Coordinates of N, CA and C in Angstrom, one line a residue:
Chain A
X1 N -10.1 -3.7 -9.6 CA -11.0 -3.1 -8.7 C -11.1 -1.7 -9.1
X2 N -12.3 -1.0 -9.0 CA -12.5 0.4 -9.2 C -11.8 1.2 -8.1
X3 N -11.8 2.4 -8.3 CA -10.8 3.5 -7.4 C -11.6 3.6 -6.1
X4 N -11.0 3.2 -5.1 CA -11.9 3.2 -3.8 C -11.8 4.5 -3.1
X5 N -12.7 4.7 -2.2 CA -12.8 5.9 -1.5 C -11.7 6.0 -0.3
X6 N -11.5 4.7 0.0 CA -10.5 4.5 1.1 C -9.7 3.1 0.9
X7 N -8.4 3.1 1.1 CA -7.5 2.1 0.8 C -6.8 1.7 2.1
X8 N -7.0 0.4 2.6 CA -6.4 -0.3 3.7 C -5.2 -1.1 3.2
X9 N -4.1 -0.6 3.8 CA -2.8 -1.6 3.6 C -2.6 -2.3 4.9
X10 N -2.4 -3.5 4.9 CA -2.3 -4.3 6.0 C -0.8 -4.8 6.0
X11 N 0.2 -4.6 6.7 CA 1.5 -5.1 6.8 C 1.4 -6.5 7.0
X12 N 2.0 -7.2 6.0 CA 2.2 -8.7 6.3 C 3.7 -9.1 6.0
X13 N 4.7 -8.1 6.3 CA 6.0 -8.4 6.4 C 6.4 -9.5 7.4
X14 N 7.1 -10.5 6.9 CA 7.6 -11.6 7.8 C 9.0 -11.6 7.9
X15 N 9.3 -11.8 9.1 CA 10.9 -12.3 9.6 C 10.8 -13.5 10.3
X16 N 12.2 -13.9 10.3 CA 12.1 -15.3 11.2 C 12.0 -14.8 12.7
X17 N 11.6 -15.7 13.6 CA 11.2 -15.6 14.9 C 12.0 -14.8 15.8
X18 N 13.3 -15.3 15.5 CA 14.3 -14.6 16.4 C 15.1 -13.4 16.1
X19 N 14.4 -12.8 14.9 CA 14.7 -11.5 14.4 C 14.6 -10.3 15.3
X20 N 15.5 -9.5 15.7 CA 15.5 -8.5 16.8 C 14.3 -7.5 16.3
X21 N 13.9 -7.2 15.2 CA 12.7 -6.3 14.9 C 11.4 -6.9 15.0
X22 N 11.4 -8.2 14.9 CA 10.1 -8.9 14.8 C 9.6 -8.6 13.5
X23 N 8.2 -8.9 13.3 CA 7.5 -8.6 12.2 C 6.1 -8.7 12.3
X24 N 5.1 -7.9 11.6 CA 3.8 -7.9 11.7 C 3.2 -9.5 11.3
X25 N 3.7 -10.0 10.4 CA 3.1 -11.4 9.8 C 4.0 -12.5 10.8
X26 N 5.0 -12.3 11.2 CA 5.8 -13.4 12.0 C 5.3 -13.3 13.5
X27 N 5.9 -12.5 14.2 CA 5.6 -12.3 15.7 C 4.2 -11.9 16.3
X28 N 3.6 -10.9 15.2 CA 2.5 -10.1 15.4 C 1.3 -10.7 14.9
X29 N 1.4 -11.7 14.0 CA 0.0 -12.3 13.7 C -0.7 -11.5 12.7
X30 N -0.2 -10.7 11.8 CA -0.9 -9.9 10.9 C -1.7 -10.8 9.7
X31 N -1.3 -12.1 9.5 CA -2.2 -12.9 8.4 C -3.7 -12.9 8.7
X32 N -3.8 -13.3 10.1 CA -5.2 -13.4 10.6 C -5.9 -12.0 10.5
X33 N -5.3 -10.8 10.7 CA -5.9 -9.7 10.9 C -6.0 -9.2 9.2
X34 N -5.4 -9.6 8.3 CA -5.7 -9.4 7.0 C -6.6 -10.1 6.3
X35 N -6.8 -11.3 7.0 CA -8.0 -12.2 6.7 C -9.4 -11.6 7.5
X36 N -9.1 -10.9 8.5 CA -10.2 -10.4 9.2 C -11.0 -9.1 8.3
X37 N -9.8 -8.5 7.9 CA -10.1 -7.1 7.0 C -11.1 -7.7 5.7
X38 N -10.5 -8.6 5.1 CA -11.1 -9.2 4.0 C -12.5 -9.8 4.2
X39 N -12.7 -10.6 5.4 CA -13.8 -11.0 5.8 C -15.0 -10.1 5.9
X40 N -14.5 -9.0 6.5 CA -15.4 -7.8 7.0 C -15.9 -7.0 5.9
X41 N -15.0 -6.9 4.8 CA -15.3 -6.3 3.5 C -16.3 -7.3 2.9
X42 N -16.3 -8.5 3.0 CA -17.1 -9.4 2.3 C -18.5 -9.3 2.9
X43 N -18.5 -9.3 4.2 CA -19.8 -9.2 5.1 C -20.4 -8.0 4.7
X44 N -19.7 -6.8 4.7 CA -20.4 -5.4 4.2 C -20.7 -5.3 2.9
X45 N -20.0 -5.9 2.1 CA -20.1 -5.7 0.6 C -19.9 -4.2 0.2
X46 N -18.5 -4.0 0.8 CA -18.1 -2.4 0.5 C -16.9 -2.5 -0.6
X47 N -17.1 -3.4 -1.7 CA -16.0 -3.6 -2.6 C -15.7 -2.3 -3.3
X48 N -16.9 -1.6 -3.5 CA -16.8 -0.3 -4.4 C -16.0 0.9 -3.6
X49 N -16.3 0.9 -2.3 CA -15.9 1.9 -1.4 C -14.4 1.9 -0.9
X50 N -14.1 0.5 -0.5 CA -13.1 0.2 0.3 C -12.2 -0.8 -0.4
X51 N -10.8 -0.8 -0.4 CA -9.8 -1.6 -1.0 C -9.1 -2.1 0.2
X52 N -8.8 -3.3 0.4 CA -7.8 -4.0 1.2 C -6.8 -4.7 0.5
X53 N -5.4 -4.1 0.9 CA -4.4 -4.8 0.1 C -3.3 -5.2 1.4
X54 N -2.3 -6.2 1.1 CA -1.5 -6.3 1.9 C -0.2 -5.6 1.4
X55 N 0.6 -5.3 2.4 CA 1.9 -4.5 1.9 C 3.1 -5.1 2.7
X56 N 4.4 -4.7 2.3 CA 5.5 -4.9 3.0 C 5.6 -3.9 4.2
X57 N 6.7 -3.9 4.8 CA 7.0 -3.2 6.1 C 6.7 -1.6 6.0
X58 N 5.8 -1.4 7.0 CA 5.4 0.1 7.1 C 6.1 0.9 8.0
X59 N 7.2 0.2 9.0 CA 8.0 1.0 9.8 C 8.0 0.8 11.2
X60 N 7.1 0.9 12.0 CA 7.3 0.6 13.6 C 6.8 -0.9 13.8
X61 N 7.7 -1.9 13.5 CA 7.4 -3.2 13.6 C 7.1 -3.6 15.0
X62 N 7.9 -3.0 16.0 CA 7.8 -3.5 17.3 C 6.3 -3.1 18.1
X63 N 5.7 -2.4 17.3 CA 4.3 -1.8 17.8 C 3.1 -2.6 16.7
X64 N 3.5 -3.5 15.8 CA 2.6 -4.0 14.9 C 1.8 -5.0 15.7
X65 N 0.6 -5.4 14.7 CA 0.4 -5.4 13.3 C 0.1 -3.9 13.2
X66 N 0.7 -3.2 12.0 CA 0.3 -1.7 11.5 C -0.6 -2.0 10.2
X67 N -1.5 -1.0 10.3 CA -2.5 -0.8 9.2 C -2.3 0.6 8.8
X68 N -2.2 0.9 7.7 CA -2.2 2.1 6.9 C -3.5 2.4 6.1
X69 N -4.2 3.7 6.1 CA -5.4 3.8 5.5 C -5.1 5.3 4.7
X70 N -5.3 5.2 3.4 CA -5.3 6.2 2.5 C -6.5 6.5 2.0
X71 N -7.0 7.9 1.5 CA -6.0 8.9 1.4 C -5.5 9.7 2.5
X72 N -6.2 9.6 3.8 CA -5.6 10.1 4.8 C -4.3 10.0 5.3
X73 N -3.8 8.9 5.0 CA -2.4 8.6 5.7 C -2.6 8.5 7.1
X74 N -3.5 7.7 7.8 CA -3.6 7.2 9.0 C -3.0 5.9 9.5
X75 N -1.8 6.0 10.2 CA -1.2 4.7 10.6 C -1.8 4.0 11.9
X76 N -2.3 3.0 11.9 CA -2.7 2.4 13.1 C -1.7 1.3 13.5
X77 N -1.5 1.2 14.8 CA -0.5 0.1 15.2 C -1.3 -0.8 16.4
X78 N -0.7 -1.9 16.6 CA -1.2 -2.7 17.6 C -2.7 -3.3 17.2
X79 N -3.1 -3.4 16.0 CA -4.3 -3.6 15.5 C -4.7 -5.2 15.8
X80 N -5.7 -5.7 16.3 CA -6.2 -6.7 16.4 C -7.5 -7.2 15.4
X81 N -7.8 -8.5 15.1 CA -9.0 -8.8 14.4 C -10.1 -8.2 15.1
X82 N -10.2 -8.1 16.5 CA -11.3 -7.4 17.3 C -11.6 -6.0 17.1
X83 N -10.4 -5.5 16.3 CA -10.6 -4.0 16.0 C -11.3 -3.6 14.7
X84 N -11.5 -4.6 13.7 CA -11.5 -4.5 12.4 C -13.1 -4.0 12.0
X85 N -14.0 -4.4 12.9 CA -15.5 -3.9 12.5 C -15.6 -2.4 12.9
X86 N -14.7 -2.0 14.0 CA -14.7 -0.7 14.5 C -14.0 0.2 13.3
X87 N -12.9 -0.1 13.1 CA -12.3 0.4 11.9 C -13.2 0.8 10.5
X88 N -14.0 -0.2 10.3 CA -14.8 -0.4 9.1 C -16.0 0.8 9.4
X89 N -16.6 0.7 10.5 CA -17.8 1.5 10.8 C -17.4 3.0 11.0
X90 N -16.2 3.2 11.7 CA -15.8 4.5 12.2 C -15.0 5.4 11.1
X91 N -14.0 4.7 10.5 CA -13.1 5.1 9.5 C -13.5 4.9 7.9
X92 N -13.5 3.6 7.7 CA -13.6 3.4 6.3 C -14.9 3.7 5.6
X93 N -15.9 3.7 6.5 CA -17.3 4.1 5.9 C -17.7 5.5 6.4
X94 N -17.2 6.0 7.6 CA -17.7 7.4 7.9 C -16.6 8.4 8.0
X95 N -15.5 8.0 7.8 CA -14.3 9.0 7.7 C -13.7 9.5 8.9
X96 N -14.2 8.9 9.9 CA -13.8 9.3 11.3 C -12.7 8.3 11.9
X97 N -11.3 8.8 11.6 CA -10.1 7.9 12.1 C -10.2 7.5 13.5
X98 N -10.0 6.2 13.8 CA -10.2 5.7 15.3 C -9.1 6.2 16.0
X99 N -9.3 7.1 16.9 CA -8.3 7.7 17.7 C -7.4 6.9 18.6
X100 N -8.1 5.9 19.2 CA -7.5 5.0 20.2 C -6.4 4.0 19.5
X101 N -6.4 4.1 18.3 CA -5.3 3.0 17.6 C -4.3 3.8 16.8
X102 N -4.3 5.1 16.5 CA -3.4 5.8 16.0 C -2.1 5.7 16.4
X103 N -1.2 5.5 15.6 CA 0.3 5.4 15.9 C 0.8 6.6 16.4
X104 N 1.8 6.5 17.5 CA 2.2 7.5 17.9 C 3.0 8.4 17.0
X105 N 3.0 9.8 17.3 CA 3.6 10.9 16.3 C 5.2 10.6 16.1
X106 N 5.9 9.7 17.1 CA 7.2 9.8 16.9 C 7.5 8.7 15.9
X107 N 6.5 7.9 15.5 CA 6.8 6.7 14.6 C 6.1 7.0 13.3
X108 N 5.4 8.0 13.1 CA 4.7 8.4 11.8 C 4.4 9.8 11.7
Chain B
X1 N 9.9 4.5 9.7 CA 9.9 5.7 8.8 C 9.0 6.8 9.2
X2 N 9.1 8.2 8.9 CA 8.3 9.0 9.4 C 7.5 9.3 8.1
X3 N 6.3 10.1 8.5 CA 5.1 9.9 7.6 C 5.4 10.7 6.2
X4 N 5.5 10.0 5.2 CA 6.0 10.6 4.0 C 4.9 11.5 3.3
X5 N 5.3 12.4 2.3 CA 4.6 13.3 1.7 C 3.9 12.4 0.6
X6 N 4.6 11.7 -0.1 CA 4.0 10.6 -1.1 C 4.5 9.2 -0.9
X7 N 3.5 8.2 -0.9 CA 3.9 6.8 -0.7 C 3.7 5.8 -2.0
X8 N 4.5 5.4 -2.2 CA 4.4 4.7 -3.7 C 4.1 3.1 -3.2
X9 N 3.3 2.5 -3.9 CA 3.2 1.1 -3.5 C 3.3 0.4 -5.1
X10 N 4.3 -0.5 -5.0 CA 4.7 -1.1 -6.2 C 4.1 -2.6 -6.0
X11 N 3.1 -2.9 -6.9 CA 2.6 -4.5 -6.7 C 3.5 -5.4 -7.3
X12 N 3.7 -6.3 -6.4 CA 4.6 -7.5 -6.5 C 3.9 -8.8 -6.3
X13 N 2.7 -8.7 -6.5 CA 1.8 -10.0 -6.6 C 2.4 -11.1 -7.5
X14 N 2.5 -12.4 -7.1 CA 3.2 -13.5 -8.0 C 2.2 -14.4 -8.4
X15 N 2.1 -15.0 -9.4 CA 1.1 -16.1 -10.0 C 2.0 -16.9 -10.9
X16 N 1.6 -18.2 -10.9 CA 2.5 -19.1 -11.7 C 2.6 -18.6 -13.1
X17 N 3.3 -19.0 -14.0 CA 3.6 -18.4 -15.3 C 2.3 -18.9 -16.3
X18 N 1.7 -19.8 -15.9 CA 0.5 -20.2 -16.9 C -0.8 -19.6 -16.3
X19 N -0.7 -18.9 -15.2 CA -2.1 -18.5 -14.7 C -2.7 -17.3 -15.7
X20 N -3.9 -17.6 -16.0 CA -4.5 -16.7 -16.9 C -4.6 -15.0 -16.7
X21 N -4.6 -14.6 -15.3 CA -4.5 -13.4 -15.1 C -3.0 -12.8 -15.2
X22 N -2.1 -13.7 -15.1 CA -0.6 -13.2 -15.2 C -0.4 -12.4 -13.9
X23 N 0.6 -11.8 -13.6 CA 0.9 -11.0 -12.3 C 1.9 -10.1 -12.3
X24 N 2.1 -9.0 -11.6 CA 3.0 -8.0 -11.7 C 4.4 -8.7 -11.7
X25 N 4.6 -9.4 -10.6 CA 5.9 -10.0 -10.1 C 6.1 -11.3 -11.0
X26 N 5.2 -11.8 -11.7 CA 5.3 -13.0 -12.3 C 5.8 -12.8 -13.8
X27 N 4.7 -12.5 -14.6 CA 5.0 -12.4 -16.1 C 5.4 -10.8 -16.3
X28 N 5.2 -10.0 -15.5 CA 5.4 -8.6 -15.7 C 6.8 -8.1 -15.1
X29 N 7.6 -8.7 -14.4 CA 8.7 -8.3 -14.0 C 8.9 -7.1 -12.8
X30 N 7.8 -7.0 -12.0 CA 7.7 -5.8 -11.1 C 8.9 -5.9 -9.8
X31 N 9.4 -7.2 -9.9 CA 10.5 -7.1 -8.8 C 11.6 -6.2 -9.1
X32 N 12.1 -6.2 -10.3 CA 13.0 -5.4 -10.8 C 12.5 -3.7 -10.9
X33 N 11.3 -3.7 -10.9 CA 10.7 -2.2 -10.9 C 10.9 -1.8 -9.4
X34 N 10.6 -2.6 -8.5 CA 10.6 -2.2 -7.2 C 11.9 -2.0 -6.7
X35 N 13.0 -2.6 -7.2 CA 14.3 -2.4 -7.1 C 15.0 -1.0 -7.5
X36 N 14.1 -0.7 -8.6 CA 14.5 0.6 -9.1 C 14.1 1.7 -8.5
X37 N 12.8 1.6 -7.9 CA 12.3 2.6 -7.1 C 13.2 2.8 -5.8
X38 N 13.5 1.6 -5.2 CA 14.4 1.7 -4.0 C 15.7 2.3 -4.4
X39 N 16.2 2.0 -5.7 CA 17.6 2.5 -5.8 C 17.7 4.2 -6.2
X40 N 16.3 4.6 -6.8 CA 16.2 6.0 -7.0 C 16.0 6.6 -5.8
X41 N 15.3 6.2 -5.0 CA 15.1 6.8 -3.5 C 16.4 6.9 -3.0
X42 N 17.3 6.0 -3.0 CA 18.5 5.9 -2.2 C 19.6 7.1 -3.0
X43 N 19.3 7.0 -4.4 CA 20.2 7.9 -5.0 C 19.8 9.3 -4.7
X44 N 18.5 9.7 -4.5 CA 17.9 11.2 -4.2 C 17.9 11.2 -2.8
X45 N 18.1 10.2 -2.0 CA 17.9 10.5 -0.5 C 16.8 11.2 0.0
X46 N 15.6 10.8 -0.7 CA 14.2 11.2 -0.6 C 13.6 10.7 0.6
X47 N 14.0 9.9 1.6 CA 13.5 9.2 2.6 C 12.5 9.8 3.6
X48 N 12.6 11.2 3.6 CA 11.7 11.9 4.5 C 10.5 12.2 3.6
X49 N 10.6 12.3 2.6 CA 9.3 12.8 1.6 C 8.6 11.7 1.1
X50 N 9.4 10.7 0.7 CA 8.9 9.6 -0.1 C 8.8 8.1 0.6
X51 N 7.9 7.2 0.5 CA 8.1 6.0 1.0 C 7.7 5.0 -0.1
X52 N 8.5 4.0 -0.2 CA 8.4 3.0 -1.4 C 8.2 1.7 -0.9
X53 N 7.0 1.1 -1.0 CA 6.4 -0.2 -0.3 C 5.9 -1.2 -1.3
X54 N 6.2 -2.3 -1.1 CA 5.9 -3.3 -2.1 C 4.3 -3.7 -1.5
X55 N 3.3 -4.2 -2.6 CA 2.1 -4.5 -2.1 C 1.6 -5.8 -3.0
X56 N 0.3 -6.2 -2.4 CA -0.4 -7.3 -3.1 C -1.1 -6.6 -4.3
X57 N -1.9 -7.4 -4.9 CA -2.7 -7.1 -6.3 C -3.4 -5.7 -6.2
X58 N -3.0 -5.0 -7.2 CA -3.9 -3.7 -7.3 C -4.8 -3.7 -8.3
X59 N -5.0 -4.7 -8.9 CA -6.3 -4.8 -9.9 C -6.2 -5.3 -11.4
X60 N -5.7 -4.3 -12.1 CA -5.6 -4.6 -13.6 C -4.3 -5.3 -13.9
X61 N -4.4 -6.7 -13.8 CA -2.9 -7.5 -13.6 C -2.3 -7.4 -15.3
X62 N -3.5 -7.4 -16.1 CA -3.0 -7.6 -17.5 C -2.2 -6.5 -17.9
X63 N -2.5 -5.4 -17.2 CA -1.7 -4.0 -17.5 C -0.4 -3.8 -16.8
X64 N -0.2 -4.6 -16.0 CA 0.9 -4.3 -15.3 C 2.3 -4.2 -15.7
X65 N 3.4 -4.0 -15.0 CA 3.4 -3.7 -13.5 C 2.7 -2.5 -13.1
X66 N 1.8 -2.6 -12.0 CA 1.2 -1.5 -11.5 C 1.8 -0.8 -10.2
X67 N 1.6 0.5 -10.4 CA 2.3 1.3 -9.3 C 1.2 2.4 -8.8
X68 N 1.0 2.4 -7.4 CA -0.2 3.1 -6.8 C 0.8 4.5 -6.0
X69 N 0.1 5.6 -6.2 CA 0.6 6.6 -5.3 C -0.5 7.5 -4.5
X70 N -0.1 7.4 -3.2 CA -0.9 8.1 -2.4 C -0.2 9.4 -2.0
X71 N -0.9 10.5 -1.4 CA -2.5 10.6 -1.2 C -3.3 10.8 -2.2
X72 N -2.6 10.9 -3.5 CA -3.4 11.1 -4.6 C -4.2 10.1 -4.9
X73 N -4.0 9.0 -5.0 CA -4.5 7.8 -5.4 C -4.4 7.8 -7.0
X74 N -3.4 7.9 -7.5 CA -3.0 7.9 -8.9 C -2.4 6.5 -9.0
X75 N -3.1 5.8 -10.0 CA -2.7 4.3 -10.5 C -1.9 4.6 -11.7
X76 N -0.7 4.0 -11.7 CA 0.0 3.9 -13.2 C 0.3 2.4 -13.6
X77 N 0.0 2.2 -14.8 CA 0.2 0.9 -15.3 C 1.2 0.8 -16.3
X78 N 1.7 -0.4 -16.5 CA 2.7 -0.8 -17.7 C 4.1 0.1 -17.2
X79 N 4.5 0.2 -16.1 CA 5.6 0.8 -15.4 C 7.0 0.1 -15.8
X80 N 7.9 0.6 -16.3 CA 9.2 0.0 -16.4 C 10.3 0.7 -15.6
X81 N 11.4 0.0 -15.3 CA 12.4 0.7 -14.7 C 13.0 2.0 -15.2
X82 N 12.8 2.1 -16.4 CA 13.2 3.5 -17.2 C 12.1 4.6 -16.9
X83 N 11.1 4.2 -16.4 CA 10.2 5.3 -16.2 C 10.2 5.9 -14.6
X84 N 11.1 5.3 -13.8 CA 11.0 5.6 -12.5 C 11.8 6.9 -12.1
X85 N 12.7 7.2 -12.6 CA 13.4 8.7 -12.7 C 12.4 9.8 -12.7
X86 N 11.5 9.6 -13.9 CA 10.6 10.6 -14.3 C 9.4 10.5 -13.3
X87 N 9.0 9.5 -12.7 CA 7.9 9.5 -11.8 C 8.3 10.3 -10.4
X88 N 9.6 10.0 -10.2 CA 10.2 10.7 -9.0 C 10.1 12.2 -9.2
X89 N 10.8 12.5 -10.4 CA 11.0 14.1 -10.7 C 9.5 14.7 -10.7
X90 N 8.6 14.1 -11.6 CA 7.6 14.8 -11.8 C 6.4 14.6 -10.6
X91 N 6.3 13.6 -10.3 CA 5.3 13.5 -9.4 C 5.5 13.5 -8.0
X92 N 6.5 12.5 -7.5 CA 6.8 12.2 -6.1 C 7.5 13.6 -5.6
X93 N 8.3 14.3 -6.2 CA 9.0 15.5 -5.7 C 8.2 16.6 -6.1
X94 N 7.6 16.7 -7.2 CA 7.0 17.9 -7.6 C 5.4 17.8 -7.6
X95 N 4.9 16.9 -7.5 CA 3.4 16.7 -7.3 C 2.6 16.6 -8.7
X96 N 3.3 16.4 -9.7 CA 2.5 16.5 -11.0 C 2.4 15.1 -11.6
X97 N 1.4 14.5 -11.3 CA 1.3 13.0 -11.8 C 1.7 12.8 -13.5
X98 N 2.2 11.8 -13.5 CA 2.7 11.7 -15.1 C 1.6 11.0 -16.0
X99 N 1.1 12.0 -16.9 CA 0.0 11.8 -17.5 C 0.1 10.3 -18.4
X100 N 1.3 10.3 -18.7 CA 1.5 9.2 -20.0 C 1.4 7.8 -19.5
X101 N 1.4 7.6 -18.0 CA 1.4 6.4 -17.4 C 0.2 6.0 -16.8
X102 N -0.6 7.0 -16.6 CA -1.9 6.8 -15.7 C -2.8 5.8 -16.2
X103 N -3.3 4.9 -15.3 CA -4.3 3.8 -15.8 C -5.4 4.3 -16.4
X104 N -6.1 3.5 -17.4 CA -7.3 4.0 -17.7 C -8.2 4.1 -16.9
X105 N -9.2 4.8 -17.1 CA -10.4 5.2 -16.3 C -11.3 3.9 -15.9
X106 N -11.3 2.9 -17.0 CA -12.2 1.8 -16.6 C -11.6 0.8 -15.6
X107 N -10.3 0.8 -15.4 CA -9.9 0.0 -14.3 C -9.4 0.7 -13.1
X108 N -9.6 1.9 -13.0 CA -9.5 2.5 -11.7 C -10.2 3.7 -11.4

């Protein structure tokens, strides 16, 4: 891929169901979220401006699924597939982070 | 983790040995590279300033292992465990990207 304007990392860390920390891809369903980001990217054909990559643990597992956007370093928590279009329009395409999903200061 | 000054993503994408694209964790050995980054982080105790996370494919598989550092968006290719200390000292701690490992412009 070419160097993107914004790079989205979707946590797909997995842990067993009984693990006390939970995990974004285990108990929080981030695999569907990753697919939603990739589908939205395909729909909008934003391959030159936006990159979507899965990643390991981003920290606040109990508040996941977590999504991190660089270069701003904005961490989103509790993201669902229903939020993806809004994140694309507001942040990824227009540079305005989506305030309502930004992770709390104490975790990032 | 708290919000880091610099965030290192080490590609650990895996594909079967016979796959034509190869892969950072398959034919290129990036699992050992990731361990080297984590070990160096532990040695230097830079947990507040630096985050090290594994990621999915970053693009130029044939030149891997690939390592991406944000917020600068610097992509390194062909990184080995022997390069890790230098990347920490030069880029992660002092903000000077390591020119000799920066990926070619045509791939990033």
